[in-house]
Each structure stands twice: as C-alpha cells, then as structure tokens.
Amino acid sequence: KQEVTQIPAALSVPEGENLVLNCSFTDSAIYNLQWFRQDPGKGLTSLLLIQSSQREQTSGRLNASLDKSSGRSTLYIAASQPGDSATYLCAVTFGNEKLTFGTGTRLTIIP
Amino acid sequence: EAGVVQSPRYKIIEKKQPVAFWCNPISGHNTLYWYLQNLGQGPELLIRYENEEAVDDSQLPKDRFSAERLKGVDSTLKIQPAELGDSAVYLCASSARGDGYTFGSGTRLTVV
C-alpha cells in the first residue's frame, strides 16, 4: 500500500530558529512530491514541487529535498517567523498517478 | 489567472437533504480532482477526471455521491442524501501533466 507519513504531528519553535519537517513514503516509484501549506479553515497553498529526477527545490526561505532511494523528503524553513505558523502537508504522486497526502505537521512559531 | 474556483465557500444543510458543490479549474488543466478533508487529516481522493472521463472513482461512495465534468471543464460534486458523517471540507484541484496540483479554497460542509 502506498502511504505517506509525516512526523512529528505538531512542532513548536521560537521565532528565528531554523527547522526541518519530515516526510516519508513507502514506494520509491514516484512521479513527483509537493509540499503544501494550509492555514486554519483555508485551502492548500503549494510551496514547492520536486520532480522525481530532482533532488531539491528552493523558494525564498524554504528548501525541499528528495531522496527517493530512502523514501524521504524534508522541508527546511530558515529564520522562522510567526507568519510561518500553519499546517504543512507533504503529497506524493506515485507512479500510478495517484496523489497521496500525509496527515501533516502543525507548526507553531513562538514570538 | 484566477486559480481554481470553488463555490459555495460554506454550506450548512440538514441531514437527508441534497447538496452540490461546483469547481472551475485552471484553464488548460485537463486533470481535475475532488478531495475530502476531515478535521486534522490530510485530503483523501474522491474522484479524478481526465478531461470529461472519470479515471479513478474507486473511493467515491457511489450510493450517495455523484460527480460530473461536462465538456471537460467545470465539475460538480453532489451528495444525496447527506449524512452527519459527510461534514468535512471538500477540495477541488487541477493539474496539467508533469506539473503540480493547484487547489481551490474548498467548501466547508456542515450537516446538522
């Protein structure tokens, strides 16, 4: 069964710190991996998309890495800000073109 | 570009009543998805369309849920009759092959 797991379920860090969110998946035959942000009561905002042939993508203070062989991806957030507080979701498109989400990591940045 | 547009934003109905959600995907995106998201959970796929064809509806509860995508553009998702357990956020997304997914703001359904 193709599964996506995100640990921890919740994380609190002081403002200004760098942090890493983790995502693991059970099938290395993936098409791409996408990180989303979701604010309470809102839809999903795409942060970064990594194709299966890529190893990382960067956007501003965000950097996402992909290691297919180990079935892992990380989202690195530099110099965290209170506005970064949200739930971060990892989603994997497996080879059968099915997009599967993790349950997310709820991030709280403490001012 | 308007993005993926969904309506209504919120809907409250009594159980056993019908309800419908509408989605307008990004222009040129052939693939359209309907997802269901329960509180504290990740979205789960209900149905995927390639143009007007439903290519994956294995997770759609067909006894009460139906969907259509006429002309391969807009889509509607219907529940009839609604049950208390259907209370959730219904998300629509679209994509073009090789690109990522773009989600709408979702419809929050409350069944009372």
PDB file of C-alpha atoms in Angstrom:
ATOM      1  CA  LYS A   1       0.000   0.000   0.000  1.00  0.00           C
ATOM      2  CA  GLN A   2       1.295   3.450  -0.904  1.00  0.00           C
ATOM      3  CA  GLU A   3       1.481   5.585   2.212  1.00  0.00           C
ATOM      4  CA  VAL A   4       2.885   8.969   3.185  1.00  0.00           C
ATOM      5  CA  THR A   5       3.881   9.683   6.772  1.00  0.00           C
ATOM      6  CA  GLN A   6       4.758  12.969   8.429  1.00  0.00           C
ATOM      7  CA  ILE A   7       6.464  13.185  11.788  1.00  0.00           C
ATOM      8  CA  PRO A   8       6.046  14.991  14.113  1.00  0.00           C
ATOM      9  CA  ALA A   9       2.338  15.743  14.042  1.00  0.00           C
ATOM     10  CA  ALA A  10       2.988  19.052  15.787  1.00  0.00           C
ATOM     11  CA  LEU A  11       6.040  21.239  16.333  1.00  0.00           C
ATOM     12  CA  SER A  12       6.625  24.474  18.234  1.00  0.00           C
ATOM     13  CA  VAL A  13       9.812  26.505  17.838  1.00  0.00           C
ATOM     14  CA  PRO A  14      10.894  30.028  18.864  1.00  0.00           C
ATOM     15  CA  GLU A  15      10.904  32.712  16.220  1.00  0.00           C
ATOM     16  CA  GLY A  16      14.143  32.989  14.273  1.00  0.00           C
ATOM     17  CA  GLU A  17      15.127  29.354  14.505  1.00  0.00           C
ATOM     18  CA  ASN A  18      15.712  27.118  11.518  1.00  0.00           C
ATOM     19  CA  LEU A  19      13.595  23.976  11.376  1.00  0.00           C
ATOM     20  CA  VAL A  20      13.084  20.794   9.395  1.00  0.00           C
ATOM     21  CA  LEU A  21       9.836  18.988   8.647  1.00  0.00           C
ATOM     22  CA  ASN A  22       9.970  15.345   7.621  1.00  0.00           C
ATOM     23  CA  CYS A  23       8.030  13.267   5.127  1.00  0.00           C
ATOM     24  CA  SER A  24       8.459   9.588   4.317  1.00  0.00           C
ATOM     25  CA  PHE A  25       6.798   7.446   1.674  1.00  0.00           C
ATOM     26  CA  THR A  26       6.602   3.723   1.114  1.00  0.00           C
ATOM     27  CA  ASP A  27       7.082   3.419  -2.658  1.00  0.00           C
ATOM     28  CA  SER A  28      10.162   4.848  -4.372  1.00  0.00           C
ATOM     29  CA  ALA A  29       8.457   4.818  -7.781  1.00  0.00           C
ATOM     30  CA  ILE A  30       7.159   8.343  -7.504  1.00  0.00           C
ATOM     31  CA  TYR A  31       6.290  10.885 -10.167  1.00  0.00           C
ATOM     32  CA  ASN A  32       6.787  13.969  -8.008  1.00  0.00           C
ATOM     33  CA  LEU A  33       6.461  15.275  -4.452  1.00  0.00           C
ATOM     34  CA  GLN A  34       4.804  18.505  -3.424  1.00  0.00           C
ATOM     35  CA  TRP A  35       4.792  20.453  -0.181  1.00  0.00           C
ATOM     36  CA  PHE A  36       1.701  22.452   0.728  1.00  0.00           C
ATOM     37  CA  ARG A  37       0.792  24.888   3.437  1.00  0.00           C
ATOM     38  CA  GLN A  38      -2.700  25.042   4.923  1.00  0.00           C
ATOM     39  CA  ASP A  39      -3.913  27.803   7.201  1.00  0.00           C
ATOM     40  CA  PRO A  40      -6.865  27.087   9.507  1.00  0.00           C
ATOM     41  CA  GLY A  41     -10.113  26.950   7.562  1.00  0.00           C
ATOM     42  CA  LYS A  42      -8.378  27.579   4.263  1.00  0.00           C
ATOM     43  CA  GLY A  43      -7.417  25.600   1.196  1.00  0.00           C
ATOM     44  CA  LEU A  44      -3.968  24.311   0.291  1.00  0.00           C
ATOM     45  CA  THR A  45      -1.224  26.600  -0.962  1.00  0.00           C
ATOM     46  CA  SER A  46       1.552  24.978  -2.975  1.00  0.00           C
ATOM     47  CA  LEU A  47       5.034  25.727  -1.642  1.00  0.00           C
ATOM     48  CA  LEU A  48       7.440  23.578  -3.623  1.00  0.00           C
ATOM     49  CA  LEU A  49       7.213  20.854  -6.263  1.00  0.00           C
ATOM     50  CA  ILE A  50      10.058  18.363  -6.731  1.00  0.00           C
ATOM     51  CA  GLN A  51      10.041  16.151  -9.798  1.00  0.00           C
ATOM     52  CA  SER A  52      11.332  12.592  -9.414  1.00  0.00           C
ATOM     53  CA  SER A  53      14.509  13.496 -11.323  1.00  0.00           C
ATOM     54  CA  GLN A  54      15.341  16.349  -8.948  1.00  0.00           C
ATOM     55  CA  ARG A  55      16.965  16.296  -5.544  1.00  0.00           C
ATOM     56  CA  GLU A  56      15.879  19.667  -4.181  1.00  0.00           C
ATOM     57  CA  GLN A  57      13.954  22.850  -4.805  1.00  0.00           C
ATOM     58  CA  THR A  58      14.300  26.251  -3.174  1.00  0.00           C
ATOM     59  CA  SER A  59      11.965  29.187  -2.792  1.00  0.00           C
ATOM     60  CA  GLY A  60      12.998  32.052  -0.549  1.00  0.00           C
ATOM     61  CA  ARG A  61      13.494  30.730   2.971  1.00  0.00           C
ATOM     62  CA  LEU A  62      12.194  27.296   2.012  1.00  0.00           C
ATOM     63  CA  ASN A  63      14.234  24.362   0.749  1.00  0.00           C
ATOM     64  CA  ALA A  64      12.808  20.942   0.000  1.00  0.00           C
ATOM     65  CA  SER A  65      14.918  17.852  -0.619  1.00  0.00           C
ATOM     66  CA  LEU A  66      14.026  14.494  -2.091  1.00  0.00           C
ATOM     67  CA  ASP A  67      15.772  11.139  -1.583  1.00  0.00           C
ATOM     68  CA  LYS A  68      13.800   8.522  -3.482  1.00  0.00           C
ATOM     69  CA  SER A  69      16.044   5.625  -2.509  1.00  0.00           C
ATOM     70  CA  SER A  70      15.322   6.134   1.175  1.00  0.00           C
ATOM     71  CA  GLY A  71      11.750   7.283   0.625  1.00  0.00           C
ATOM     72  CA  ARG A  72      12.240  10.627   2.356  1.00  0.00           C
ATOM     73  CA  SER A  73      11.750  14.317   1.819  1.00  0.00           C
ATOM     74  CA  THR A  74      12.498  17.229   4.109  1.00  0.00           C
ATOM     75  CA  LEU A  75      11.233  20.794   4.141  1.00  0.00           C
ATOM     76  CA  TYR A  76      13.741  23.212   5.629  1.00  0.00           C
ATOM     77  CA  ILE A  77      12.496  26.596   6.828  1.00  0.00           C
ATOM     78  CA  ALA A  78      15.175  29.162   7.608  1.00  0.00           C
ATOM     79  CA  ALA A  79      14.807  32.008  10.080  1.00  0.00           C
ATOM     80  CA  SER A  80      11.247  31.093  11.065  1.00  0.00           C
ATOM     81  CA  GLN A  81       8.619  33.819  11.513  1.00  0.00           C
ATOM     82  CA  PRO A  82       5.238  33.837  13.285  1.00  0.00           C
ATOM     83  CA  GLY A  83       3.594  34.001   9.852  1.00  0.00           C
ATOM     84  CA  ASP A  84       5.009  30.567   9.100  1.00  0.00           C
ATOM     85  CA  SER A  85       2.598  29.055  11.621  1.00  0.00           C
ATOM     86  CA  ALA A  86       0.350  26.665   9.680  1.00  0.00           C
ATOM     87  CA  THR A  87      -0.089  23.002   8.862  1.00  0.00           C
ATOM     88  CA  TYR A  88       2.413  21.694   6.333  1.00  0.00           C
ATOM     89  CA  LEU A  89       1.335  18.808   4.135  1.00  0.00           C
ATOM     90  CA  CYS A  90       3.520  16.542   2.041  1.00  0.00           C
ATOM     91  CA  ALA A  91       1.885  14.948  -1.014  1.00  0.00           C
ATOM     92  CA  VAL A  92       3.362  12.294  -3.260  1.00  0.00           C
ATOM     93  CA  THR A  93       2.247  11.431  -6.776  1.00  0.00           C
ATOM     94  CA  PHE A  94       3.054   7.769  -7.119  1.00  0.00           C
ATOM     95  CA  GLY A  95       3.725   6.050 -10.425  1.00  0.00           C
ATOM     96  CA  ASN A  96       0.037   5.240 -10.845  1.00  0.00           C
ATOM     97  CA  GLU A  97      -0.630   8.996 -10.842  1.00  0.00           C
ATOM     98  CA  LYS A  98      -2.433   8.840  -7.529  1.00  0.00           C
ATOM     99  CA  LEU A  99      -1.703  11.791  -5.242  1.00  0.00           C
ATOM    100  CA  THR A 100      -1.423  10.696  -1.632  1.00  0.00           C
ATOM    101  CA  PHE A 101      -1.175  13.091   1.303  1.00  0.00           C
ATOM    102  CA  GLY A 102       0.439  12.761   4.669  1.00  0.00           C
ATOM    103  CA  THR A 103      -1.546  13.837   7.730  1.00  0.00           C
ATOM    104  CA  GLY A 104       0.538  16.988   8.081  1.00  0.00           C
ATOM    105  CA  THR A 105       2.714  18.713  10.659  1.00  0.00           C
ATOM    106  CA  ARG A 106       1.111  21.555  12.596  1.00  0.00           C
ATOM    107  CA  LEU A 107       3.812  24.186  13.041  1.00  0.00           C
ATOM    108  CA  THR A 108       3.657  26.953  15.635  1.00  0.00           C
ATOM    109  CA  ILE A 109       6.278  29.698  15.692  1.00  0.00           C
ATOM    110  CA  ILE A 110       6.511  31.314  19.110  1.00  0.00           C
ATOM    111  CA  PRO A 111       7.163  35.092  19.010  1.00  0.00           C
TER     112      PRO A 111
ATOM    113  CA  GLU B   1      -5.004  33.843 -13.522  1.00  0.00           C
ATOM    114  CA  ALA B   2      -7.937  33.168 -11.179  1.00  0.00           C
ATOM    115  CA  GLY B   3      -6.762  29.815  -9.881  1.00  0.00           C
ATOM    116  CA  VAL B   4      -9.138  27.008  -9.006  1.00  0.00           C
ATOM    117  CA  VAL B   5     -12.505  28.477  -8.051  1.00  0.00           C
ATOM    118  CA  GLN B   6     -14.941  26.663  -5.788  1.00  0.00           C
ATOM    119  CA  SER B   7     -18.387  27.548  -4.572  1.00  0.00           C
ATOM    120  CA  PRO B   8     -20.039  27.806  -2.203  1.00  0.00           C
ATOM    121  CA  ARG B   9     -17.431  28.576   0.415  1.00  0.00           C
ATOM    122  CA  TYR B  10     -19.628  27.280   3.243  1.00  0.00           C
ATOM    123  CA  LYS B  11     -22.790  25.194   3.312  1.00  0.00           C
ATOM    124  CA  ILE B  12     -24.993  24.111   6.198  1.00  0.00           C
ATOM    125  CA  ILE B  13     -27.763  21.619   5.488  1.00  0.00           C
ATOM    126  CA  GLU B  14     -29.985  19.258   7.385  1.00  0.00           C
ATOM    127  CA  LYS B  15     -29.327  15.545   7.130  1.00  0.00           C
ATOM    128  CA  LYS B  16     -31.076  13.740   4.289  1.00  0.00           C
ATOM    129  CA  GLN B  17     -31.039  16.897   2.158  1.00  0.00           C
ATOM    130  CA  PRO B  18     -29.129  17.094  -1.134  1.00  0.00           C
ATOM    131  CA  VAL B  19     -26.138  19.365  -1.654  1.00  0.00           C
ATOM    132  CA  ALA B  20     -23.945  20.253  -4.630  1.00  0.00           C
ATOM    133  CA  PHE B  21     -20.503  21.781  -4.942  1.00  0.00           C
ATOM    134  CA  TRP B  22     -19.049  23.463  -8.000  1.00  0.00           C
ATOM    135  CA  CYS B  23     -15.476  23.734  -9.237  1.00  0.00           C
ATOM    136  CA  ASN B  24     -13.885  25.688 -12.074  1.00  0.00           C
ATOM    137  CA  PRO B  25     -10.306  24.518 -12.691  1.00  0.00           C
ATOM    138  CA  ILE B  26      -7.397  26.452 -14.088  1.00  0.00           C
ATOM    139  CA  SER B  27      -7.754  26.985 -17.807  1.00  0.00           C
ATOM    140  CA  GLY B  28      -5.896  24.313 -19.755  1.00  0.00           C
ATOM    141  CA  HIS B  29      -5.688  21.849 -16.869  1.00  0.00           C
ATOM    142  CA  ASN B  30      -7.065  18.578 -18.170  1.00  0.00           C
ATOM    143  CA  THR B  31      -6.978  16.763 -14.851  1.00  0.00           C
ATOM    144  CA  LEU B  32      -9.461  17.619 -12.118  1.00  0.00           C
ATOM    145  CA  TYR B  33      -9.729  16.098  -8.646  1.00  0.00           C
ATOM    146  CA  TRP B  34     -12.216  16.144  -5.818  1.00  0.00           C
ATOM    147  CA  TYR B  35     -10.805  15.537  -2.347  1.00  0.00           C
ATOM    148  CA  LEU B  36     -12.428  15.205   1.047  1.00  0.00           C
ATOM    149  CA  GLN B  37     -10.622  16.503   4.122  1.00  0.00           C
ATOM    150  CA  ASN B  38     -11.716  15.672   7.643  1.00  0.00           C
ATOM    151  CA  LEU B  39     -10.520  17.763  10.563  1.00  0.00           C
ATOM    152  CA  GLY B  40      -6.901  17.046  11.416  1.00  0.00           C
ATOM    153  CA  GLN B  41      -6.423  14.725   8.458  1.00  0.00           C
ATOM    154  CA  GLY B  42      -4.818  15.004   5.055  1.00  0.00           C
ATOM    155  CA  PRO B  43      -7.058  15.216   1.980  1.00  0.00           C
ATOM    156  CA  GLU B  44      -8.335  11.938   0.541  1.00  0.00           C
ATOM    157  CA  LEU B  45      -9.161  11.454  -3.116  1.00  0.00           C
ATOM    158  CA  LEU B  46     -12.801  11.004  -4.066  1.00  0.00           C
ATOM    159  CA  ILE B  47     -12.572  11.135  -7.850  1.00  0.00           C
ATOM    160  CA  ARG B  48     -10.133  12.072 -10.610  1.00  0.00           C
ATOM    161  CA  TYR B  49     -11.086  13.238 -14.086  1.00  0.00           C
ATOM    162  CA  GLU B  50      -9.004  13.297 -17.229  1.00  0.00           C
ATOM    163  CA  ASN B  51     -10.944  15.735 -19.382  1.00  0.00           C
ATOM    164  CA  GLU B  52     -14.549  14.544 -19.066  1.00  0.00           C
ATOM    165  CA  GLU B  53     -13.696  10.943 -18.163  1.00  0.00           C
ATOM    166  CA  ALA B  54     -13.664   9.745 -14.556  1.00  0.00           C
ATOM    167  CA  VAL B  55     -10.481   7.652 -14.474  1.00  0.00           C
ATOM    168  CA  ASP B  56     -10.398   6.935 -10.734  1.00  0.00           C
ATOM    169  CA  ASP B  57     -13.598   6.931  -8.691  1.00  0.00           C
ATOM    170  CA  SER B  58     -12.751   3.943  -6.535  1.00  0.00           C
ATOM    171  CA  GLN B  59     -13.036   5.989  -3.307  1.00  0.00           C
ATOM    172  CA  LEU B  60     -16.312   7.682  -4.206  1.00  0.00           C
ATOM    173  CA  PRO B  61     -19.279   6.360  -2.168  1.00  0.00           C
ATOM    174  CA  LYS B  62     -21.475   5.844  -5.166  1.00  0.00           C
ATOM    175  CA  ASP B  63     -24.640   5.133  -3.198  1.00  0.00           C
ATOM    176  CA  ARG B  64     -24.928   8.788  -2.275  1.00  0.00           C
ATOM    177  CA  PHE B  65     -22.176  10.689  -4.076  1.00  0.00           C
ATOM    178  CA  SER B  66     -22.082  11.571  -7.757  1.00  0.00           C
ATOM    179  CA  ALA B  67     -19.907  13.815  -9.873  1.00  0.00           C
ATOM    180  CA  GLU B  68     -19.803  15.095 -13.388  1.00  0.00           C
ATOM    181  CA  ARG B  69     -17.473  17.115 -15.552  1.00  0.00           C
ATOM    182  CA  LEU B  70     -19.335  18.188 -18.626  1.00  0.00           C
ATOM    183  CA  LYS B  71     -17.239  19.335 -21.580  1.00  0.00           C
ATOM    184  CA  GLY B  72     -14.090  18.595 -19.593  1.00  0.00           C
ATOM    185  CA  VAL B  73     -14.044  21.941 -17.786  1.00  0.00           C
ATOM    186  CA  ASP B  74     -16.247  22.710 -14.780  1.00  0.00           C
ATOM    187  CA  SER B  75     -17.236  19.970 -12.397  1.00  0.00           C
ATOM    188  CA  THR B  76     -19.957  19.413  -9.817  1.00  0.00           C
ATOM    189  CA  LEU B  77     -19.968  17.040  -6.869  1.00  0.00           C
ATOM    190  CA  LYS B  78     -23.314  16.053  -5.399  1.00  0.00           C
ATOM    191  CA  ILE B  79     -24.367  14.294  -2.226  1.00  0.00           C
ATOM    192  CA  GLN B  80     -27.901  12.939  -1.925  1.00  0.00           C
ATOM    193  CA  PRO B  81     -28.954  12.344   0.765  1.00  0.00           C
ATOM    194  CA  ALA B  82     -26.385  13.931   3.066  1.00  0.00           C
ATOM    195  CA  GLU B  83     -25.475  12.245   6.347  1.00  0.00           C
ATOM    196  CA  LEU B  84     -23.975  13.708   9.517  1.00  0.00           C
ATOM    197  CA  GLY B  85     -20.665  11.985   8.739  1.00  0.00           C
ATOM    198  CA  ASP B  86     -20.367  13.889   5.471  1.00  0.00           C
ATOM    199  CA  SER B  87     -19.444  17.052   7.369  1.00  0.00           C
ATOM    200  CA  ALA B  88     -15.976  17.915   6.077  1.00  0.00           C
ATOM    201  CA  VAL B  89     -14.116  20.197   3.687  1.00  0.00           C
ATOM    202  CA  TYR B  90     -14.475  19.309   0.015  1.00  0.00           C
ATOM    203  CA  LEU B  91     -11.486  20.387  -2.035  1.00  0.00           C
ATOM    204  CA  CYS B  92     -11.140  20.641  -5.790  1.00  0.00           C
ATOM    205  CA  ALA B  93      -7.760  20.621  -7.511  1.00  0.00           C
ATOM    206  CA  SER B  94      -6.498  20.678 -11.062  1.00  0.00           C
ATOM    207  CA  SER B  95      -3.221  19.906 -12.763  1.00  0.00           C
ATOM    208  CA  ALA B  96      -1.513  19.663 -16.108  1.00  0.00           C
ATOM    209  CA  ARG B  97       0.619  16.578 -16.667  1.00  0.00           C
ATOM    210  CA  GLY B  98       4.075  16.989 -15.193  1.00  0.00           C
ATOM    211  CA  ASP B  99       3.097  19.968 -13.078  1.00  0.00           C
ATOM    212  CA  GLY B 100       1.990  20.117  -9.507  1.00  0.00           C
ATOM    213  CA  TYR B 101      -1.507  20.451  -8.196  1.00  0.00           C
ATOM    214  CA  THR B 102      -3.395  23.683  -7.576  1.00  0.00           C
ATOM    215  CA  PHE B 103      -6.157  23.570  -5.007  1.00  0.00           C
ATOM    216  CA  GLY B 104      -9.210  25.712  -4.565  1.00  0.00           C
ATOM    217  CA  SER B 105     -10.237  27.208  -1.226  1.00  0.00           C
ATOM    218  CA  GLY B 106     -12.627  24.362  -0.567  1.00  0.00           C
ATOM    219  CA  THR B 107     -16.250  24.087   0.542  1.00  0.00           C
ATOM    220  CA  ARG B 108     -16.858  23.513   4.228  1.00  0.00           C
ATOM    221  CA  LEU B 109     -19.960  21.365   4.604  1.00  0.00           C
ATOM    222  CA  THR B 110     -21.799  21.056   7.890  1.00  0.00           C
ATOM    223  CA  VAL B 111     -24.637  18.546   8.109  1.00  0.00           C
ATOM    224  CA  VAL B 112     -26.916  19.060  11.097  1.00  0.00           C
TER     225      VAL B 112
END
